[in-house]
Short mmCIF file of C-alpha atoms and ligand atoms in Angstrom, two decimals:
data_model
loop_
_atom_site.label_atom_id
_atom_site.label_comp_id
_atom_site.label_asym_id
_atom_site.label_seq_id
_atom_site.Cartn_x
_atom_site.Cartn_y
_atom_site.Cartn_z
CA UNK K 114 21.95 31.90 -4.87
CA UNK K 115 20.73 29.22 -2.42
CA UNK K 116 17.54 30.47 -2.42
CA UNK K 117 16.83 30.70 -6.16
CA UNK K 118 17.77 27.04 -6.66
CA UNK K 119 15.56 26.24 -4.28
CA UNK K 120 12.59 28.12 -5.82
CA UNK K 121 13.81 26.71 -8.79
CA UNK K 122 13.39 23.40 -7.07
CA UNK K 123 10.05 24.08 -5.72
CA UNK K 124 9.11 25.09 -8.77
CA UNK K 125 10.08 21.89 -10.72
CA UNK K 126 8.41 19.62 -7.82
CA UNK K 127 5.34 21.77 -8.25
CA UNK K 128 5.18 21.26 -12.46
CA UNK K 129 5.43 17.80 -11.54
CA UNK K 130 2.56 17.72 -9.34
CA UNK K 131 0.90 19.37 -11.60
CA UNK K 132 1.28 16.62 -14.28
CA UNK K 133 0.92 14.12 -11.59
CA UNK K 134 -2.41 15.05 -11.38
CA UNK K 135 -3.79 14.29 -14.95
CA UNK K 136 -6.70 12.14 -15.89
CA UNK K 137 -3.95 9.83 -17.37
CA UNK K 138 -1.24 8.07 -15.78
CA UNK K 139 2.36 8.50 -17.02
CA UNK K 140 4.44 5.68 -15.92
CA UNK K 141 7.69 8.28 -16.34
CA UNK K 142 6.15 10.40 -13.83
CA UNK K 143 5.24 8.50 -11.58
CA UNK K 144 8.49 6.75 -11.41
CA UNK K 145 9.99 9.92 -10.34
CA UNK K 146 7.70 11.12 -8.11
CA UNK K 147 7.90 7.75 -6.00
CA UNK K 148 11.96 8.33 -6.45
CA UNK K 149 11.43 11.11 -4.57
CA UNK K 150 9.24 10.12 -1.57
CA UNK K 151 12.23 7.31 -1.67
CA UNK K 152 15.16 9.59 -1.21
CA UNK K 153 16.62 9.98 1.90
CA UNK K 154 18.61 12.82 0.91
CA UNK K 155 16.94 15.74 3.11
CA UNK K 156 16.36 18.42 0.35
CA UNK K 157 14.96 16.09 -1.46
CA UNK K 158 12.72 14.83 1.55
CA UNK K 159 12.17 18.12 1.75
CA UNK K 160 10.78 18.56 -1.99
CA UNK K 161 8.61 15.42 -1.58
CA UNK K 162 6.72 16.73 1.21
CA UNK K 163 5.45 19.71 -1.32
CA UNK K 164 4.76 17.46 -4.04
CA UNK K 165 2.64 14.95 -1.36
CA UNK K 166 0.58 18.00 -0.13
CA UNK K 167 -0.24 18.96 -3.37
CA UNK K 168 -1.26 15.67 -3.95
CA UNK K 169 -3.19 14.89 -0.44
CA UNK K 170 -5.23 18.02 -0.91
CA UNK K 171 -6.10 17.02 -4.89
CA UNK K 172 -7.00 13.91 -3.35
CA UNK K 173 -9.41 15.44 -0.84
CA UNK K 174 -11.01 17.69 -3.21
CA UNK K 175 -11.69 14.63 -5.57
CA UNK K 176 -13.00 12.47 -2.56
CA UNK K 177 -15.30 15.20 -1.17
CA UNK K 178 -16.79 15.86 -5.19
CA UNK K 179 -17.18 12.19 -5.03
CA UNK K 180 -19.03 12.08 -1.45
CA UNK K 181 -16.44 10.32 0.28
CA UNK K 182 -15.80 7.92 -2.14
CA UNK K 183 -11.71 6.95 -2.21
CA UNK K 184 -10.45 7.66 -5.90
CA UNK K 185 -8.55 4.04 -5.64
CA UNK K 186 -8.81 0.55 -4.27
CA UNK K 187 -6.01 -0.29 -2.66
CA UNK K 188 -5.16 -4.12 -2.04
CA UNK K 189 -2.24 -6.01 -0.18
CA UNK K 190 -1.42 -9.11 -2.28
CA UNK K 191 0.75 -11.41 0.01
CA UNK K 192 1.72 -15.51 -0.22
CA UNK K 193 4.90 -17.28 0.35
CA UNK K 194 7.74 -17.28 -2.60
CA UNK K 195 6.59 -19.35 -5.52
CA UNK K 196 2.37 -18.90 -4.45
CA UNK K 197 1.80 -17.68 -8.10
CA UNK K 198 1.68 -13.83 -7.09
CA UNK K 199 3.42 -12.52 -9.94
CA UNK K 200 1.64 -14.88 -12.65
CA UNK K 201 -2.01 -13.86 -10.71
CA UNK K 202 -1.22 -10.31 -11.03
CA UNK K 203 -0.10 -10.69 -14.94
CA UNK K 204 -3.42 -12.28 -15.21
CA UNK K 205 -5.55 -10.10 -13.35
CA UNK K 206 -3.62 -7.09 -14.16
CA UNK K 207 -4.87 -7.60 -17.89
CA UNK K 208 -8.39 -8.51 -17.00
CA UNK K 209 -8.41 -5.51 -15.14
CA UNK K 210 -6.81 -2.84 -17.51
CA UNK K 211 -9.24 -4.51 -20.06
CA UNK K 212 -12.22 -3.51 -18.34
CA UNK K 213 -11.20 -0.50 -18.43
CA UNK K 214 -9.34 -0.18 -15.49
CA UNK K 215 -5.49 1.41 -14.66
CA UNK K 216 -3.58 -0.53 -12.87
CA UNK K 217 -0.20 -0.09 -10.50
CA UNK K 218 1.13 -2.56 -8.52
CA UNK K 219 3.90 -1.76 -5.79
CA UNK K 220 6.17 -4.19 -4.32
CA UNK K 221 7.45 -4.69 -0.79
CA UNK K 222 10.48 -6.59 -0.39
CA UNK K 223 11.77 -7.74 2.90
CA UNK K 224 15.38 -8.98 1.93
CA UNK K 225 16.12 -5.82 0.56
CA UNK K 226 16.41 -4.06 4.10
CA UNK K 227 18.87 -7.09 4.82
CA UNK K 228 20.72 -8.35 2.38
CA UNK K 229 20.23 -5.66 -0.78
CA UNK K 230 18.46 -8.70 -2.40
CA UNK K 231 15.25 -8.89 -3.88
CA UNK K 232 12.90 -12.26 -3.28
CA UNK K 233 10.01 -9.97 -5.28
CA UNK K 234 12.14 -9.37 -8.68
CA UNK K 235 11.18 -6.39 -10.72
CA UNK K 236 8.54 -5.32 -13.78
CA UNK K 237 10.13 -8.27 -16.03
CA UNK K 238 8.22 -11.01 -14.38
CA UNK K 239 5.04 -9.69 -15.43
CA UNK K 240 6.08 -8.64 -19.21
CA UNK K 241 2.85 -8.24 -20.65
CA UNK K 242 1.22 -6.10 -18.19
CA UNK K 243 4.54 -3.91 -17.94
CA UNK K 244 3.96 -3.15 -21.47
CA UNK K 245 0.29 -2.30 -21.00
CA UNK K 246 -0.52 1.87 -21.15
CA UNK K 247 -3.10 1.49 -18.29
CA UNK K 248 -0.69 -0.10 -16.06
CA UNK K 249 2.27 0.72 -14.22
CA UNK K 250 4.69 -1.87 -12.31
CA UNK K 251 6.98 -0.07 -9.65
CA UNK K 252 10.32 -2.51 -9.19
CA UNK K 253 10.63 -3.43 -5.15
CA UNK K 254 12.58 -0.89 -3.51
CA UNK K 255 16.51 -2.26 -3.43
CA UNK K 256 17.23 -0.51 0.08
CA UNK K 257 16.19 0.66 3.50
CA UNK K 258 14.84 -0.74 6.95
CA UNK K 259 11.52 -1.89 6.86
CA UNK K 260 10.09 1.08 8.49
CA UNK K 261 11.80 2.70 5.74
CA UNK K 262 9.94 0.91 3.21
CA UNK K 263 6.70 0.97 4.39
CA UNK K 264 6.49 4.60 5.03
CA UNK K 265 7.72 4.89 0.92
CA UNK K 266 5.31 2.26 -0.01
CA UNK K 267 2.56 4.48 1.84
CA UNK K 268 3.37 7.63 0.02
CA UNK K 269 4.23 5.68 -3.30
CA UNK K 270 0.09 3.98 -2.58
CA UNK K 271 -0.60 7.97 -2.07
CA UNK K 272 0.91 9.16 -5.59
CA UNK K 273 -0.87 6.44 -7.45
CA UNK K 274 -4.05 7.19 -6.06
CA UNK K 275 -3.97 10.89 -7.01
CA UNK K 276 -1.81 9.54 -10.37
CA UNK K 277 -5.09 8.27 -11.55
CA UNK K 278 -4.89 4.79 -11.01
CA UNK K 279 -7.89 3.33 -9.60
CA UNK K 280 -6.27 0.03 -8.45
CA UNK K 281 -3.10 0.22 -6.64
CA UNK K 282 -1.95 -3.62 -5.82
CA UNK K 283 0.74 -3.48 -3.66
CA UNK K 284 2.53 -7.13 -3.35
CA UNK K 285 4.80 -8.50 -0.70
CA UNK K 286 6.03 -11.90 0.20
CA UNK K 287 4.13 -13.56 3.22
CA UNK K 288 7.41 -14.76 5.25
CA UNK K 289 8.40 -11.51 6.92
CA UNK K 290 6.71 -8.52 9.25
CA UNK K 291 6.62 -6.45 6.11
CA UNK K 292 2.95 -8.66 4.81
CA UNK K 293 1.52 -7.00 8.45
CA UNK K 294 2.69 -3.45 7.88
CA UNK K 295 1.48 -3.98 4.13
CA UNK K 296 -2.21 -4.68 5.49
CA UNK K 297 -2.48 -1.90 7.73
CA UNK K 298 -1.79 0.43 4.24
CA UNK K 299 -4.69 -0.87 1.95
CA UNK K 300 -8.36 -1.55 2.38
CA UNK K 301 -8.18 -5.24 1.52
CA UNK K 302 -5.49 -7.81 2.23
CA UNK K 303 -5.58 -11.22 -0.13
CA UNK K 304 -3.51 -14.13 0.69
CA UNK K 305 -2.31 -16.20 -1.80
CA UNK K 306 -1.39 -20.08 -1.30
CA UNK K 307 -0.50 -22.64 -3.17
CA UNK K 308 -1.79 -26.05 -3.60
CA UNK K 309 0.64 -27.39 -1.46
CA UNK K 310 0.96 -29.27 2.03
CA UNK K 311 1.79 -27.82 5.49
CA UNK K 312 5.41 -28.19 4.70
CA UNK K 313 5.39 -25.82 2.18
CA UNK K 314 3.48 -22.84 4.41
CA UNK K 315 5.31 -23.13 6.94
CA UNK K 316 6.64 -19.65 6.38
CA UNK K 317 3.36 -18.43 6.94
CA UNK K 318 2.26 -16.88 10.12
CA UNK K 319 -0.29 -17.78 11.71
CA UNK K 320 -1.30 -13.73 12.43
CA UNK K 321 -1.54 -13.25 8.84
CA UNK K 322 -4.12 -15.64 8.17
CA UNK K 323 -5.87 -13.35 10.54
CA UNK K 324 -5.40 -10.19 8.57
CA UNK K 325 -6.50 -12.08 5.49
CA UNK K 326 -9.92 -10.65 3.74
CA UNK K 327 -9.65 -12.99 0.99
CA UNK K 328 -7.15 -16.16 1.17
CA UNK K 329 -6.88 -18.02 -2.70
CA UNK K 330 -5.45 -20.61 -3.72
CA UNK K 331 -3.81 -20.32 -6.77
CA UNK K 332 -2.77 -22.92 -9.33
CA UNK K 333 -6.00 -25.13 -9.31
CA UNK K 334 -5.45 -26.84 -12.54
CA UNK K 335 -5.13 -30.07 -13.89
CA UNK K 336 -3.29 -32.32 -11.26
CA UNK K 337 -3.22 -29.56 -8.79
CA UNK K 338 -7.33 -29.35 -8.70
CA UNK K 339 -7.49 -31.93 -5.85
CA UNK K 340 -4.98 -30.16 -3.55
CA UNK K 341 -6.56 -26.82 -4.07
CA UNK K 342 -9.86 -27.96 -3.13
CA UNK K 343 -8.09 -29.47 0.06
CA UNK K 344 -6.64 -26.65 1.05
CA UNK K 345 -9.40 -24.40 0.26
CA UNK K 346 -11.72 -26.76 2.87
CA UNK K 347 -9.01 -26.64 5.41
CA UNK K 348 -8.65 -22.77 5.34
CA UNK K 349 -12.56 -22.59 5.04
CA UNK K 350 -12.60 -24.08 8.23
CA UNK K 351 -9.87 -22.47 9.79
CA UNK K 352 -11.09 -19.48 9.27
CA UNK K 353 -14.47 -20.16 11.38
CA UNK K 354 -12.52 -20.18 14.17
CA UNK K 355 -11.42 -16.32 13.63
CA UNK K 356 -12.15 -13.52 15.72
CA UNK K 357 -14.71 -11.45 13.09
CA UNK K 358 -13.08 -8.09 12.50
CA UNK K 359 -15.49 -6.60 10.53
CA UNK K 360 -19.21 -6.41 11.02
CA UNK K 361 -20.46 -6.22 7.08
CA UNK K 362 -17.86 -9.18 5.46
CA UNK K 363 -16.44 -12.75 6.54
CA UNK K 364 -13.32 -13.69 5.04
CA UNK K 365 -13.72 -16.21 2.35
CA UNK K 366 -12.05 -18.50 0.67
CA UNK K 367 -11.58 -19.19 -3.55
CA UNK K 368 -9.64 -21.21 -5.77
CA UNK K 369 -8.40 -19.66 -8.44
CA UNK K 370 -5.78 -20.67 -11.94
CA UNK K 371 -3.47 -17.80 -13.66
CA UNK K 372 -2.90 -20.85 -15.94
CA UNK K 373 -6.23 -20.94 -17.14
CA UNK K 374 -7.86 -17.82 -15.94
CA UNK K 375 -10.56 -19.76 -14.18
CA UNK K 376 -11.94 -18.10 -10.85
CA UNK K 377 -10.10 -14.43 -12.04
CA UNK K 378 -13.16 -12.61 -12.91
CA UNK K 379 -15.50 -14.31 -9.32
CA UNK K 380 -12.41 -13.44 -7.40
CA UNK K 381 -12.63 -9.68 -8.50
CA UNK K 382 -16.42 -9.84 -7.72
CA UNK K 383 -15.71 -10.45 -4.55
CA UNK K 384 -13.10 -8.16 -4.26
CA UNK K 385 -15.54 -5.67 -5.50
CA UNK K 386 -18.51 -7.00 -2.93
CA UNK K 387 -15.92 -6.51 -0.43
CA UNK K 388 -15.13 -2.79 -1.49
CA UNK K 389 -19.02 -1.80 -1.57
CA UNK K 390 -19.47 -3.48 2.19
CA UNK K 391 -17.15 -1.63 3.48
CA UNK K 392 -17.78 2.04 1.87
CA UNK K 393 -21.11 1.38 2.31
CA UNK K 394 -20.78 0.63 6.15
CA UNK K 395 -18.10 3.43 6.77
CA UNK K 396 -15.80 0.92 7.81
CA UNK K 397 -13.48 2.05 4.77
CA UNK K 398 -13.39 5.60 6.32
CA UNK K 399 -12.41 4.41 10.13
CA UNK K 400 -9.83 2.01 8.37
CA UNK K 401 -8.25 4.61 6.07
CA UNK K 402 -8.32 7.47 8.99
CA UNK K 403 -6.55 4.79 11.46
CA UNK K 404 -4.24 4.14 8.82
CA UNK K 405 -3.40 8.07 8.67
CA UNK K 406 -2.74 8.38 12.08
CA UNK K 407 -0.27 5.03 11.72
CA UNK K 408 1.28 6.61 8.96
CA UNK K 409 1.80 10.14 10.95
CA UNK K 410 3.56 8.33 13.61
CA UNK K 411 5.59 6.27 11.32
CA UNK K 412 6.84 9.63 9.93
CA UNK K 413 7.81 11.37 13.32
CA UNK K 414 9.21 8.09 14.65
CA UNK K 415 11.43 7.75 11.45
CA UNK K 416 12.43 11.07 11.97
CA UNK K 417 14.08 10.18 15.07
CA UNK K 418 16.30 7.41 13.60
CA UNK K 419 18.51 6.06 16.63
CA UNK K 420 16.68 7.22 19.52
CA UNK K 421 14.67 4.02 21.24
CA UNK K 422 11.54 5.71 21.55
CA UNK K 423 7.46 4.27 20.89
CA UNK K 424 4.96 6.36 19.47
CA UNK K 425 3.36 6.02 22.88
CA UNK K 426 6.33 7.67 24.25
CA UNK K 427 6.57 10.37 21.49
CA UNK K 428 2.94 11.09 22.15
CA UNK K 429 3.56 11.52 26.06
CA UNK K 430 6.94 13.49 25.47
CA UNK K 431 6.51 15.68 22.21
CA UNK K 432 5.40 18.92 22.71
CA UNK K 433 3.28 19.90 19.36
CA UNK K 434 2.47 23.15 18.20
CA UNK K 435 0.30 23.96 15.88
CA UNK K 436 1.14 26.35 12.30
CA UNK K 437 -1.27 26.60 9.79
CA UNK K 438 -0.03 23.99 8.03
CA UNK K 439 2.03 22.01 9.66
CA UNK K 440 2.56 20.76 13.20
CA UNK K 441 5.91 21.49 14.99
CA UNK K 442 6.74 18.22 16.99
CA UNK K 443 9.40 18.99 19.11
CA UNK K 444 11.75 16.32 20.46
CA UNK K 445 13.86 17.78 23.67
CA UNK K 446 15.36 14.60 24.28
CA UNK K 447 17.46 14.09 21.53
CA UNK K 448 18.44 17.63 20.85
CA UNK K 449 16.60 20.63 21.76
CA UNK K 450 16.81 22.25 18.47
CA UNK K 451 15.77 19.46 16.94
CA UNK K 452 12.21 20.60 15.31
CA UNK K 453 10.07 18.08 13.30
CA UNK K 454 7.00 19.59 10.69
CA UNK K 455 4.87 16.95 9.74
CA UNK K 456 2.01 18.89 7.46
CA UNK K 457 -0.68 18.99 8.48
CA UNK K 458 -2.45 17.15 5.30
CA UNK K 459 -0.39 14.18 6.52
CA UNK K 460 -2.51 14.18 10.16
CA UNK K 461 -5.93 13.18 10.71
CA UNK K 462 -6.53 15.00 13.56
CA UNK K 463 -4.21 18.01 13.83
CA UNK K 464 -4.69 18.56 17.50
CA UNK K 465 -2.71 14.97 18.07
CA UNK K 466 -5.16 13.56 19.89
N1 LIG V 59 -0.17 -24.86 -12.83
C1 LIG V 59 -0.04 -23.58 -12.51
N2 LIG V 59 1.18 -23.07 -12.24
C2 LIG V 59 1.26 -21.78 -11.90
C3 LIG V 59 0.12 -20.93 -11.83
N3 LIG V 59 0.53 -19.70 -11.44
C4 LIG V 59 1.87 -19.78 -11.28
N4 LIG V 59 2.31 -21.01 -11.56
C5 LIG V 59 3.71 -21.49 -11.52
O1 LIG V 59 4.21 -21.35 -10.20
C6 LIG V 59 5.58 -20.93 -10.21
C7 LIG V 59 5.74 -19.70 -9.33
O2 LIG V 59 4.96 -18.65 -9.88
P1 LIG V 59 5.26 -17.11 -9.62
O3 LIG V 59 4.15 -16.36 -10.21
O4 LIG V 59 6.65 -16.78 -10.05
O5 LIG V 59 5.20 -17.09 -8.04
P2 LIG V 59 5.54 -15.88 -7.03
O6 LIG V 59 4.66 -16.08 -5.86
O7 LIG V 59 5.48 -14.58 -7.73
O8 LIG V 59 7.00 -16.24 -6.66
P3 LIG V 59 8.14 -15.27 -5.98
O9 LIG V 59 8.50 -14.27 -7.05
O10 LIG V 59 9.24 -16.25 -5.70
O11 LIG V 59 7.56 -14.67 -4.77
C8 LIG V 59 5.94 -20.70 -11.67
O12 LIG V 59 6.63 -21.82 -12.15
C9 LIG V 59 4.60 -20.57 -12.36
O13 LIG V 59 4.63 -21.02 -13.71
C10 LIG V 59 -1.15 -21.50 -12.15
O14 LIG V 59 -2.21 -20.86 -12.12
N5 LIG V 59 -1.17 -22.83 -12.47
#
């Protein structure tokens, strides 16, 4: 009996994989999907690693017919509480969906792993683009470590890709270690900041700045003009001083109003700049296979919830075998049965090099 319910089960993952993977997004189906990769209840796990390979290899198809080309841009939107994230993305969201565009934005919260809180809200502080077709708004997570999140948020990025969005936004706010594990999961990180003195950004870390493609400051309108154009010289100069990280595109800094709209539509032309650097100079393709191999790691370390171990460790102790489609990571220090498949569409380099 077991075993038909779990065919049955298979099956139902498998028909909604299958409408997963239409040429339009379906904000009901995609809800559940990401519900899924969110469980921690192991059948379920268990069901969301079929409906991910299904949608990894769909995505690899659709990248290889489009020579290499990644089916979505995915940007990390992070500032400190009260920036203006939510009111940009309303803003931008629309501009974007009426270009033509489809739109999802993800949040990352980090209260929720602590408190059960949410700093980030949900889909009703951006009411207008919640109710657009060609967009979809997933509410922050309201549980889970960190690691937790971030490996969801990666597979949730994953299912909107090969959802048929073509912009995944995935927001967080700048005060916590979940902004850093947010920019090593898209291809472009954007800081937001207000108009406001040093005070006020304190919360930020210095390391993000770092990570920042893009830093804008939002709100420059009416009184707030002559702050944002401080700011904006201050960070233009503090940014000088970075290390360069890539070899095609120098951070840069804009001004920008949700208020009024003003600097949306540069900011995007940048963004877009940005994107065609990058592809162009195949630093998209190192960043997005170093993110894999991240992500694989994040997977067999969360797999081994309690144990104290590194990925370095993992790497030096696991002994992997390799299946056709999967890779048996064994972990003889916590329990010698104890047998970990991570498939193989989740590894950039089977071998584990
Ligand atoms: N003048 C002006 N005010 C803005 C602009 N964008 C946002 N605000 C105001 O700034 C405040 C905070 O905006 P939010 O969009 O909620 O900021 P947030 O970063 O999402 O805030 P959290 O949800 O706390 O992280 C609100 O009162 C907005 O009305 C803008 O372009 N110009």
């Amino acid at each position: 009996m077991r075993g038909v319910g779990l065919t049955r089960k298979f099956r139902r993952e498998t028909e909604l994989a299958k409408g997963w993977l239409r040429d339009d997004p379906v904000g009901a189906e995609q809800e559940e999907a990401i519900t899924l990769v969110e469980s921690t209840h192991s059948r379920k796990k268990e069901l969301a690693q079929v409906l991910l390979q299904k949608v990894l290899s769909y995505q690899r198809e659709q990248e290889q017919l489009n020579k290499g080309k990644p089916l979505a841009f995915r940007v990390g939107l992070s500032g400190p509480p009260g920036a203006g994230k939510s009111t940009f993305i309303e803003c931008f969201g629309k501009m974007l969906t009426e270009r033509g565009h489809t739109v999802s934005v993800l949040a990352v919260d980090p209260s929720s792993s602590t408190s059960g809180g949410s700093l980030l809200g949900d889909k009703t502080r951006m009411t207008e683009l919640s109710r657009d077709a060609n967009a979809y708004i997933r509410p922050s997570p309201t549980r889970g470590t960190l690691g937790g999140v971030t490996r969801t948020t990666n597979e949730a990025i994953l299912l909107c890709e090969g959802g048929g969005y073509d912009i995944v936004l995935v927001e967080t706010v700048g005060v916590g270690q979940s902004e850093f594990a947010v920019a090593d999961m898209v291809d472009m990180f954007v800081l937001l900041l207000p108009p406001a003195g040093g005070d006020e950004l304190q919360g930020i870390k210095r390391g993000i700045i770092e990570m920042a493609d893009l830093v804008v400051v939002t709100k420059a309108d009416g009184d707030l003009v002559v702050p944002a154009r401080r700011i904006q010289a201050e960070y233009v100069s503090a940014l000088k001083l970075l290390r360069k990280r890539s070899k095609v595109w120098k951070p840069k800094v804009m001004r920008i109003s949700a208020k009024t709209g003003e600097g949306i539509s540069d900011m995007w032309d940048k963004m877009t700049e940005f994107r065609d650097l990058v592809l162009m100079s195949g630093e998209l393709l190192t960043k997005r296979r170093k993110q894999q191999k991240v992500w694989m790691w994040n997977l067999i370390q969360e797999n081994m919830a309690g144990s104290r171990c590194t990925a370095e460790s993992i790497q030096r102790q696991t002994s992997v075998c390799d299946n056709s489609s999967s890779l048996s990571v064994c972990l003889p220090w916590i329990n010698s049965d104890k047998v970990l498949h991570v498939p193989k569409a989740n590894c950039l380099n089977p071998e584990v090099s």
